[in-house]
Amino acid sequence: MHYELAPSILSADFARLGEEICAVETAGAQYLHIDVMDGMFVPSISFGFPVIKAIRRTSSCIFDVHLMVEQPERYIEETAKSGADIITIHAEACTHLDRAIEWIHQTGKKAGIALNPSTPLNVLDYLLEKVDMVLLMSVNPGFGNQKYIDYSTRKIRELRRMIDERGLQTDIEVDGGINDSTIRTALEAGANILVAGSAVFGEETSKNAEKYVKLLRDYQEICR
Ligand code: DX5
Ligand code: ZN
């Protein structure tokens, strides 16, 4: 199993976005978590494709694009063209989820399904074999720097069991409230891609990113 830190640029200083991304990349982060919000599926609006295209020119990280938008199928093509490597859409925002996952794969990108905290895992039942990643929201989506919802741990554990029982290699990404006091809990429950926004970006971006990259590398070593 690979363990990855996915720094969420939502908490970066947008006035120095290039520098902030360079800092986490230099610290060893292989993933970059990119939150697109439409002001409909979630209350907030973040940024869109021109920003993703611009940072694509400066970074060779895996672009993990989390679409928090209604009817995300409208934007699959453009997300792919903007430089995404993984495109994750919310089950709650998409009526024809099976078809949307196929569209993502047709663009040549990896596909993920995201679930809000209260959405049960059974919506994944028929699609689990078709996706590369499941993103479990451990806060209600829309904002950075919120508190990890405790019942997420049981959900991560149950999803890991589902994936293992079916003999799949699907990644489990956990998003929201990941910091020094929650990262181990999420890992031990079975997550392998850990999003961290406010715990990474700030006064000491490089130092924070280095700390979590090391923690995940050490964890991967122990699990070998
Ligand atoms: C929230 C976003 C997250 C957010 C996480 O809706 O999907 O990716 O940036 O921020 P932290 O790590 O601060 O909870
Ligand atoms: Zn996110």
PDB file of C-alpha atoms and ligand atoms in Angstrom:
ATOM      1  CA  MET A   1       0.000   0.000   0.000  1.00  0.00           C
ATOM      2  CA  HIS A   2       1.214   3.511  -0.751  1.00  0.00           C
ATOM      3  CA  TYR A   3       0.629   6.311   1.743  1.00  0.00           C
ATOM      4  CA  GLU A   4       0.425   9.866   0.474  1.00  0.00           C
ATOM      5  CA  LEU A   5       0.072  13.350   1.844  1.00  0.00           C
ATOM      6  CA  ALA A   6      -2.243  15.456  -0.326  1.00  0.00           C
ATOM      7  CA  PRO A   7      -1.783  19.089   0.749  1.00  0.00           C
ATOM      8  CA  SER A   8      -4.997  21.012   0.058  1.00  0.00           C
ATOM      9  CA  ILE A   9      -4.192  24.334  -1.576  1.00  0.00           C
ATOM     10  CA  LEU A  10      -7.481  25.759  -0.317  1.00  0.00           C
ATOM     11  CA  SER A  11      -5.532  26.829   2.780  1.00  0.00           C
ATOM     12  CA  ALA A  12      -2.550  28.198   0.838  1.00  0.00           C
ATOM     13  CA  ASP A  13      -1.779  31.888   0.501  1.00  0.00           C
ATOM     14  CA  PHE A  14      -3.262  32.520  -2.956  1.00  0.00           C
ATOM     15  CA  ALA A  15      -1.114  35.614  -3.393  1.00  0.00           C
ATOM     16  CA  ARG A  16       1.927  33.303  -3.289  1.00  0.00           C
ATOM     17  CA  LEU A  17       0.348  30.122  -4.665  1.00  0.00           C
ATOM     18  CA  GLY A  18       3.324  29.108  -6.819  1.00  0.00           C
ATOM     19  CA  GLU A  19       5.742  29.413  -3.895  1.00  0.00           C
ATOM     20  CA  GLU A  20       3.407  27.521  -1.563  1.00  0.00           C
ATOM     21  CA  ILE A  21       3.093  24.632  -4.019  1.00  0.00           C
ATOM     22  CA  CYS A  22       6.843  24.591  -4.561  1.00  0.00           C
ATOM     23  CA  ALA A  23       7.324  24.347  -0.779  1.00  0.00           C
ATOM     24  CA  VAL A  24       5.143  21.256  -0.373  1.00  0.00           C
ATOM     25  CA  GLU A  25       6.580  19.634  -3.475  1.00  0.00           C
ATOM     26  CA  THR A  26      10.140  20.203  -2.267  1.00  0.00           C
ATOM     27  CA  ALA A  27       9.128  18.756   1.095  1.00  0.00           C
ATOM     28  CA  GLY A  28       8.293  15.519  -0.730  1.00  0.00           C
ATOM     29  CA  ALA A  29       4.522  15.697  -1.254  1.00  0.00           C
ATOM     30  CA  GLN A  30       3.627  13.719  -4.371  1.00  0.00           C
ATOM     31  CA  TYR A  31      -0.041  14.717  -4.441  1.00  0.00           C
ATOM     32  CA  LEU A  32      -1.693  18.126  -4.561  1.00  0.00           C
ATOM     33  CA  HIS A  33      -5.337  18.319  -3.483  1.00  0.00           C
ATOM     34  CA  ILE A  34      -7.295  20.891  -5.473  1.00  0.00           C
ATOM     35  CA  ASP A  35     -10.771  21.854  -4.234  1.00  0.00           C
ATOM     36  CA  VAL A  36     -13.145  23.283  -6.818  1.00  0.00           C
ATOM     37  CA  MET A  37     -16.338  24.729  -5.271  1.00  0.00           C
ATOM     38  CA  ASP A  38     -19.348  26.118  -7.109  1.00  0.00           C
ATOM     39  CA  GLY A  39     -21.341  27.979  -4.434  1.00  0.00           C
ATOM     40  CA  MET A  40     -24.224  25.530  -5.024  1.00  0.00           C
ATOM     41  CA  PHE A  41     -23.168  22.074  -3.905  1.00  0.00           C
ATOM     42  CA  VAL A  42     -21.260  23.820  -1.127  1.00  0.00           C
ATOM     43  CA  PRO A  43     -21.845  27.378   0.113  1.00  0.00           C
ATOM     44  CA  SER A  44     -18.435  28.639  -0.885  1.00  0.00           C
ATOM     45  CA  ILE A  45     -16.737  29.381  -4.226  1.00  0.00           C
ATOM     46  CA  SER A  46     -13.024  28.628  -4.448  1.00  0.00           C
ATOM     47  CA  PHE A  47     -11.336  28.791  -7.864  1.00  0.00           C
ATOM     48  CA  GLY A  48     -11.671  27.201 -11.268  1.00  0.00           C
ATOM     49  CA  PHE A  49      -9.878  26.008 -14.365  1.00  0.00           C
ATOM     50  CA  PRO A  50      -7.633  29.000 -15.147  1.00  0.00           C
ATOM     51  CA  VAL A  51      -5.987  28.510 -11.756  1.00  0.00           C
ATOM     52  CA  ILE A  52      -5.539  24.763 -12.245  1.00  0.00           C
ATOM     53  CA  LYS A  53      -4.025  25.355 -15.700  1.00  0.00           C
ATOM     54  CA  ALA A  54      -1.627  27.955 -14.324  1.00  0.00           C
ATOM     55  CA  ILE A  55      -0.327  25.784 -11.499  1.00  0.00           C
ATOM     56  CA  ARG A  56      -0.096  22.766 -13.850  1.00  0.00           C
ATOM     57  CA  ARG A  57       2.724  24.612 -15.605  1.00  0.00           C
ATOM     58  CA  THR A  58       4.687  24.942 -12.370  1.00  0.00           C
ATOM     59  CA  SER A  59       4.164  21.592 -10.663  1.00  0.00           C
ATOM     60  CA  SER A  60       4.708  17.944 -11.472  1.00  0.00           C
ATOM     61  CA  CYS A  61       2.671  16.683  -8.516  1.00  0.00           C
ATOM     62  CA  ILE A  62      -0.269  14.360  -9.049  1.00  0.00           C
ATOM     63  CA  PHE A  63      -3.217  16.726  -9.340  1.00  0.00           C
ATOM     64  CA  ASP A  64      -6.004  15.329  -7.201  1.00  0.00           C
ATOM     65  CA  VAL A  65      -9.010  17.443  -8.160  1.00  0.00           C
ATOM     66  CA  HIS A  66     -11.992  17.340  -5.794  1.00  0.00           C
ATOM     67  CA  LEU A  67     -15.055  18.715  -7.576  1.00  0.00           C
ATOM     68  CA  MET A  68     -17.533  20.047  -5.018  1.00  0.00           C
ATOM     69  CA  VAL A  69     -19.990  21.082  -7.727  1.00  0.00           C
ATOM     70  CA  GLU A  70     -23.536  20.196  -8.751  1.00  0.00           C
ATOM     71  CA  GLN A  71     -23.820  18.028 -11.875  1.00  0.00           C
ATOM     72  CA  PRO A  72     -20.046  17.550 -12.068  1.00  0.00           C
ATOM     73  CA  GLU A  73     -20.392  15.672 -15.378  1.00  0.00           C
ATOM     74  CA  ARG A  74     -20.633  19.127 -17.011  1.00  0.00           C
ATOM     75  CA  TYR A  75     -17.007  19.782 -16.104  1.00  0.00           C
ATOM     76  CA  ILE A  76     -15.236  16.434 -16.516  1.00  0.00           C
ATOM     77  CA  GLU A  77     -13.755  17.283 -19.902  1.00  0.00           C
ATOM     78  CA  GLU A  78     -12.477  20.690 -18.815  1.00  0.00           C
ATOM     79  CA  THR A  79     -11.076  19.347 -15.556  1.00  0.00           C
ATOM     80  CA  ALA A  80      -9.147  16.742 -17.530  1.00  0.00           C
ATOM     81  CA  LYS A  81      -7.869  19.333 -20.007  1.00  0.00           C
ATOM     82  CA  SER A  82      -6.799  21.640 -17.198  1.00  0.00           C
ATOM     83  CA  GLY A  83      -4.273  19.065 -15.985  1.00  0.00           C
ATOM     84  CA  ALA A  84      -6.017  16.862 -13.431  1.00  0.00           C
ATOM     85  CA  ASP A  85      -4.661  13.368 -12.857  1.00  0.00           C
ATOM     86  CA  ILE A  86      -7.457  12.189 -10.570  1.00  0.00           C
ATOM     87  CA  ILE A  87     -10.987  13.569 -10.863  1.00  0.00           C
ATOM     88  CA  THR A  88     -13.265  13.022  -7.887  1.00  0.00           C
ATOM     89  CA  ILE A  89     -16.970  13.764  -7.986  1.00  0.00           C
ATOM     90  CA  HIS A  90     -19.589  13.654  -5.233  1.00  0.00           C
ATOM     91  CA  ALA A  91     -22.176  10.856  -5.295  1.00  0.00           C
ATOM     92  CA  GLU A  92     -24.688  13.366  -3.860  1.00  0.00           C
ATOM     93  CA  ALA A  93     -24.182  15.808  -6.743  1.00  0.00           C
ATOM     94  CA  CYS A  94     -24.509  13.412  -9.633  1.00  0.00           C
ATOM     95  CA  THR A  95     -27.646  11.561 -10.794  1.00  0.00           C
ATOM     96  CA  HIS A  96     -25.904   9.340 -13.347  1.00  0.00           C
ATOM     97  CA  LEU A  97     -22.855   8.432 -11.344  1.00  0.00           C
ATOM     98  CA  ASP A  98     -21.995   5.275 -13.279  1.00  0.00           C
ATOM     99  CA  ARG A  99     -21.926   7.177 -16.572  1.00  0.00           C
ATOM    100  CA  ALA A 100     -19.912  10.040 -15.098  1.00  0.00           C
ATOM    101  CA  ILE A 101     -17.264   7.621 -13.818  1.00  0.00           C
ATOM    102  CA  GLU A 102     -17.036   6.153 -17.322  1.00  0.00           C
ATOM    103  CA  TRP A 103     -16.614   9.637 -18.777  1.00  0.00           C
ATOM    104  CA  ILE A 104     -13.756  10.345 -16.402  1.00  0.00           C
ATOM    105  CA  HIS A 105     -12.012   7.145 -17.480  1.00  0.00           C
ATOM    106  CA  GLN A 106     -12.591   7.996 -21.138  1.00  0.00           C
ATOM    107  CA  THR A 107     -10.515  11.153 -20.627  1.00  0.00           C
ATOM    108  CA  GLY A 108      -7.667   8.896 -19.492  1.00  0.00           C
ATOM    109  CA  LYS A 109      -7.774  10.107 -15.880  1.00  0.00           C
ATOM    110  CA  LYS A 110      -8.287   8.256 -12.631  1.00  0.00           C
ATOM    111  CA  ALA A 111     -11.771   8.453 -11.129  1.00  0.00           C
ATOM    112  CA  GLY A 112     -12.826   8.955  -7.542  1.00  0.00           C
ATOM    113  CA  ILE A 113     -16.174   9.097  -5.750  1.00  0.00           C
ATOM    114  CA  ALA A 114     -16.511  11.441  -2.772  1.00  0.00           C
ATOM    115  CA  LEU A 115     -19.041  10.956   0.012  1.00  0.00           C
ATOM    116  CA  ASN A 116     -20.258  13.536   2.492  1.00  0.00           C
ATOM    117  CA  PRO A 117     -19.947  12.495   6.146  1.00  0.00           C
ATOM    118  CA  SER A 118     -23.572  11.352   6.469  1.00  0.00           C
ATOM    119  CA  THR A 119     -23.773   9.490   3.134  1.00  0.00           C
ATOM    120  CA  PRO A 120     -23.750   5.735   3.736  1.00  0.00           C
ATOM    121  CA  LEU A 121     -21.168   3.481   2.094  1.00  0.00           C
ATOM    122  CA  ASN A 122     -23.823   1.376   0.371  1.00  0.00           C
ATOM    123  CA  VAL A 123     -24.012   3.926  -2.508  1.00  0.00           C
ATOM    124  CA  LEU A 124     -20.622   2.482  -3.502  1.00  0.00           C
ATOM    125  CA  ASP A 125     -21.789  -1.109  -3.650  1.00  0.00           C
ATOM    126  CA  TYR A 126     -22.102  -1.500  -7.435  1.00  0.00           C
ATOM    127  CA  LEU A 127     -19.402   0.994  -8.362  1.00  0.00           C
ATOM    128  CA  LEU A 128     -16.511   0.101  -6.090  1.00  0.00           C
ATOM    129  CA  GLU A 129     -14.860  -2.082  -8.745  1.00  0.00           C
ATOM    130  CA  LYS A 130     -15.044   0.819 -11.218  1.00  0.00           C
ATOM    131  CA  VAL A 131     -13.252   3.533  -9.249  1.00  0.00           C
ATOM    132  CA  ASP A 132      -9.625   4.157  -8.405  1.00  0.00           C
ATOM    133  CA  MET A 133     -10.275   6.064  -5.207  1.00  0.00           C
ATOM    134  CA  VAL A 134     -12.986   6.796  -2.653  1.00  0.00           C
ATOM    135  CA  LEU A 135     -12.795  10.131  -0.867  1.00  0.00           C
ATOM    136  CA  LEU A 136     -14.457  10.125   2.531  1.00  0.00           C
ATOM    137  CA  MET A 137     -15.251  13.605   3.789  1.00  0.00           C
ATOM    138  CA  SER A 138     -14.500  13.797   7.496  1.00  0.00           C
ATOM    139  CA  VAL A 139     -16.021  17.307   7.729  1.00  0.00           C
ATOM    140  CA  ASN A 140     -18.993  18.792   5.891  1.00  0.00           C
ATOM    141  CA  PRO A 141     -17.474  20.039   2.644  1.00  0.00           C
ATOM    142  CA  GLY A 142     -17.080  23.701   1.826  1.00  0.00           C
ATOM    143  CA  PHE A 143     -14.435  25.086   4.155  1.00  0.00           C
ATOM    144  CA  GLY A 144     -10.984  24.370   5.500  1.00  0.00           C
ATOM    145  CA  ASN A 145      -9.992  24.264   9.150  1.00  0.00           C
ATOM    146  CA  GLN A 146     -12.995  22.388  10.547  1.00  0.00           C
ATOM    147  CA  LYS A 147     -13.018  19.681  13.208  1.00  0.00           C
ATOM    148  CA  TYR A 148     -12.719  15.998  12.242  1.00  0.00           C
ATOM    149  CA  ILE A 149     -16.080  14.241  12.724  1.00  0.00           C
ATOM    150  CA  ASP A 150     -15.469  11.269  15.002  1.00  0.00           C
ATOM    151  CA  TYR A 151     -17.786   8.767  13.314  1.00  0.00           C
ATOM    152  CA  SER A 152     -15.629   9.053  10.173  1.00  0.00           C
ATOM    153  CA  THR A 153     -13.228   6.589  11.778  1.00  0.00           C
ATOM    154  CA  ARG A 154     -15.825   3.800  11.760  1.00  0.00           C
ATOM    155  CA  LYS A 155     -16.693   4.679   8.162  1.00  0.00           C
ATOM    156  CA  ILE A 156     -13.033   4.447   7.068  1.00  0.00           C
ATOM    157  CA  ARG A 157     -12.719   1.092   8.830  1.00  0.00           C
ATOM    158  CA  GLU A 158     -15.862  -0.266   7.159  1.00  0.00           C
ATOM    159  CA  LEU A 159     -14.754   0.911   3.720  1.00  0.00           C
ATOM    160  CA  ARG A 160     -11.322  -0.669   4.171  1.00  0.00           C
ATOM    161  CA  ARG A 161     -13.035  -3.929   5.071  1.00  0.00           C
ATOM    162  CA  MET A 162     -15.265  -3.724   1.939  1.00  0.00           C
ATOM    163  CA  ILE A 163     -12.246  -3.085  -0.299  1.00  0.00           C
ATOM    164  CA  ASP A 164     -10.171  -5.858   1.242  1.00  0.00           C
ATOM    165  CA  GLU A 165     -13.000  -8.387   1.136  1.00  0.00           C
ATOM    166  CA  ARG A 166     -13.345  -7.780  -2.607  1.00  0.00           C
ATOM    167  CA  GLY A 167      -9.589  -8.001  -3.139  1.00  0.00           C
ATOM    168  CA  LEU A 168      -9.406  -4.468  -4.585  1.00  0.00           C
ATOM    169  CA  GLN A 169      -6.574  -1.925  -4.527  1.00  0.00           C
ATOM    170  CA  THR A 170      -8.864   1.134  -4.283  1.00  0.00           C
ATOM    171  CA  ASP A 171      -7.321   4.095  -2.476  1.00  0.00           C
ATOM    172  CA  ILE A 172      -9.108   5.597   0.517  1.00  0.00           C
ATOM    173  CA  GLU A 173      -8.622   9.331   0.804  1.00  0.00           C
ATOM    174  CA  VAL A 174      -9.761  11.140   3.925  1.00  0.00           C
ATOM    175  CA  ASP A 175     -10.464  14.858   3.707  1.00  0.00           C
ATOM    176  CA  GLY A 176     -11.138  17.284   6.537  1.00  0.00           C
ATOM    177  CA  GLY A 177      -9.717  17.997   9.954  1.00  0.00           C
ATOM    178  CA  ILE A 178      -6.531  15.968   9.474  1.00  0.00           C
ATOM    179  CA  ASN A 179      -3.810  17.178  11.830  1.00  0.00           C
ATOM    180  CA  ASP A 180      -1.407  15.910  14.512  1.00  0.00           C
ATOM    181  CA  SER A 181      -4.213  14.554  16.649  1.00  0.00           C
ATOM    182  CA  THR A 182      -6.260  12.808  13.910  1.00  0.00           C
ATOM    183  CA  ILE A 183      -3.820  11.590  11.259  1.00  0.00           C
ATOM    184  CA  ARG A 184      -2.906   8.351  13.057  1.00  0.00           C
ATOM    185  CA  THR A 185      -6.545   7.544  13.765  1.00  0.00           C
ATOM    186  CA  ALA A 186      -7.400   7.869  10.060  1.00  0.00           C
ATOM    187  CA  LEU A 187      -4.355   5.809   9.028  1.00  0.00           C
ATOM    188  CA  GLU A 188      -5.001   3.055  11.522  1.00  0.00           C
ATOM    189  CA  ALA A 189      -8.630   2.862  10.386  1.00  0.00           C
ATOM    190  CA  GLY A 190      -7.406   2.200   6.822  1.00  0.00           C
ATOM    191  CA  ALA A 191      -6.974   5.501   4.962  1.00  0.00           C
ATOM    192  CA  ASN A 192      -3.933   5.782   2.687  1.00  0.00           C
ATOM    193  CA  ILE A 193      -4.259   9.258   1.149  1.00  0.00           C
ATOM    194  CA  LEU A 194      -4.487  12.010   3.714  1.00  0.00           C
ATOM    195  CA  VAL A 195      -5.616  15.472   2.726  1.00  0.00           C
ATOM    196  CA  ALA A 196      -4.351  18.273   4.928  1.00  0.00           C
ATOM    197  CA  GLY A 197      -5.017  21.954   4.334  1.00  0.00           C
ATOM    198  CA  SER A 198      -4.794  24.111   7.430  1.00  0.00           C
ATOM    199  CA  ALA A 199      -2.379  21.669   9.110  1.00  0.00           C
ATOM    200  CA  VAL A 200       0.124  22.185   6.276  1.00  0.00           C
ATOM    201  CA  PHE A 201      -0.233  25.702   4.867  1.00  0.00           C
ATOM    202  CA  GLY A 202       0.533  28.694   7.058  1.00  0.00           C
ATOM    203  CA  GLU A 203       3.546  30.221   8.757  1.00  0.00           C
ATOM    204  CA  GLU A 204       5.618  27.051   8.417  1.00  0.00           C
ATOM    205  CA  THR A 205       4.416  25.339   5.257  1.00  0.00           C
ATOM    206  CA  SER A 206       7.699  23.548   4.455  1.00  0.00           C
ATOM    207  CA  LYS A 207       8.209  22.300   7.983  1.00  0.00           C
ATOM    208  CA  ASN A 208       4.625  21.051   8.277  1.00  0.00           C
ATOM    209  CA  ALA A 209       4.709  19.291   4.913  1.00  0.00           C
ATOM    210  CA  GLU A 210       8.057  17.645   5.771  1.00  0.00           C
ATOM    211  CA  LYS A 211       6.648  16.426   9.082  1.00  0.00           C
ATOM    212  CA  TYR A 212       3.616  14.727   7.509  1.00  0.00           C
ATOM    213  CA  VAL A 213       5.551  13.346   4.535  1.00  0.00           C
ATOM    214  CA  LYS A 214       7.974  11.733   6.995  1.00  0.00           C
ATOM    215  CA  LEU A 215       5.164  10.423   9.193  1.00  0.00           C
ATOM    216  CA  LEU A 216       3.552   8.729   6.182  1.00  0.00           C
ATOM    217  CA  ARG A 217       6.858   7.328   4.905  1.00  0.00           C
ATOM    218  CA  ASP A 218       7.593   5.875   8.344  1.00  0.00           C
ATOM    219  CA  TYR A 219       4.072   4.443   8.522  1.00  0.00           C
ATOM    220  CA  GLN A 220       4.524   2.821   5.109  1.00  0.00           C
ATOM    221  CA  GLU A 221       7.801   1.248   6.274  1.00  0.00           C
ATOM    222  CA  ILE A 222       6.153  -0.213   9.385  1.00  0.00           C
ATOM    223  CA  CYS A 223       3.291  -1.641   7.300  1.00  0.00           C
ATOM    224  CA  ARG A 224       5.578  -3.434   4.846  1.00  0.00           C
TER     225      ARG A 224
HETATM  226  C1  DX5 B   1     -13.209  21.008   2.449  1.00  0.00           C
HETATM  227  C2  DX5 B   1     -12.168  20.617   1.442  1.00  0.00           C
HETATM  228  C3  DX5 B   1     -10.899  20.195   2.057  1.00  0.00           C
HETATM  229  C4  DX5 B   1     -10.221  21.262   2.901  1.00  0.00           C
HETATM  230  C5  DX5 B   1      -9.578  20.540   4.066  1.00  0.00           C
HETATM  231  O1  DX5 B   1     -14.446  21.088   1.885  1.00  0.00           O
HETATM  232  O2  DX5 B   1     -12.621  19.532   0.645  1.00  0.00           O
HETATM  233  O3  DX5 B   1     -10.003  19.648   1.119  1.00  0.00           O
HETATM  234  O4  DX5 B   1      -9.266  22.004   2.221  1.00  0.00           O
HETATM  235  O5  DX5 B   1      -9.082  21.476   4.947  1.00  0.00           O
HETATM  236  P1  DX5 B   1      -8.518  21.102   6.388  1.00  0.00           P
HETATM  237  O6  DX5 B   1      -7.415  20.104   6.200  1.00  0.00           O
HETATM  238  O7  DX5 B   1      -8.064  22.398   6.952  1.00  0.00           O
HETATM  239  O8  DX5 B   1      -9.679  20.503   7.162  1.00  0.00           O
HETATM  240 ZN    ZN B   2     -11.158  18.440  -0.656  1.00  0.00          ZN
END
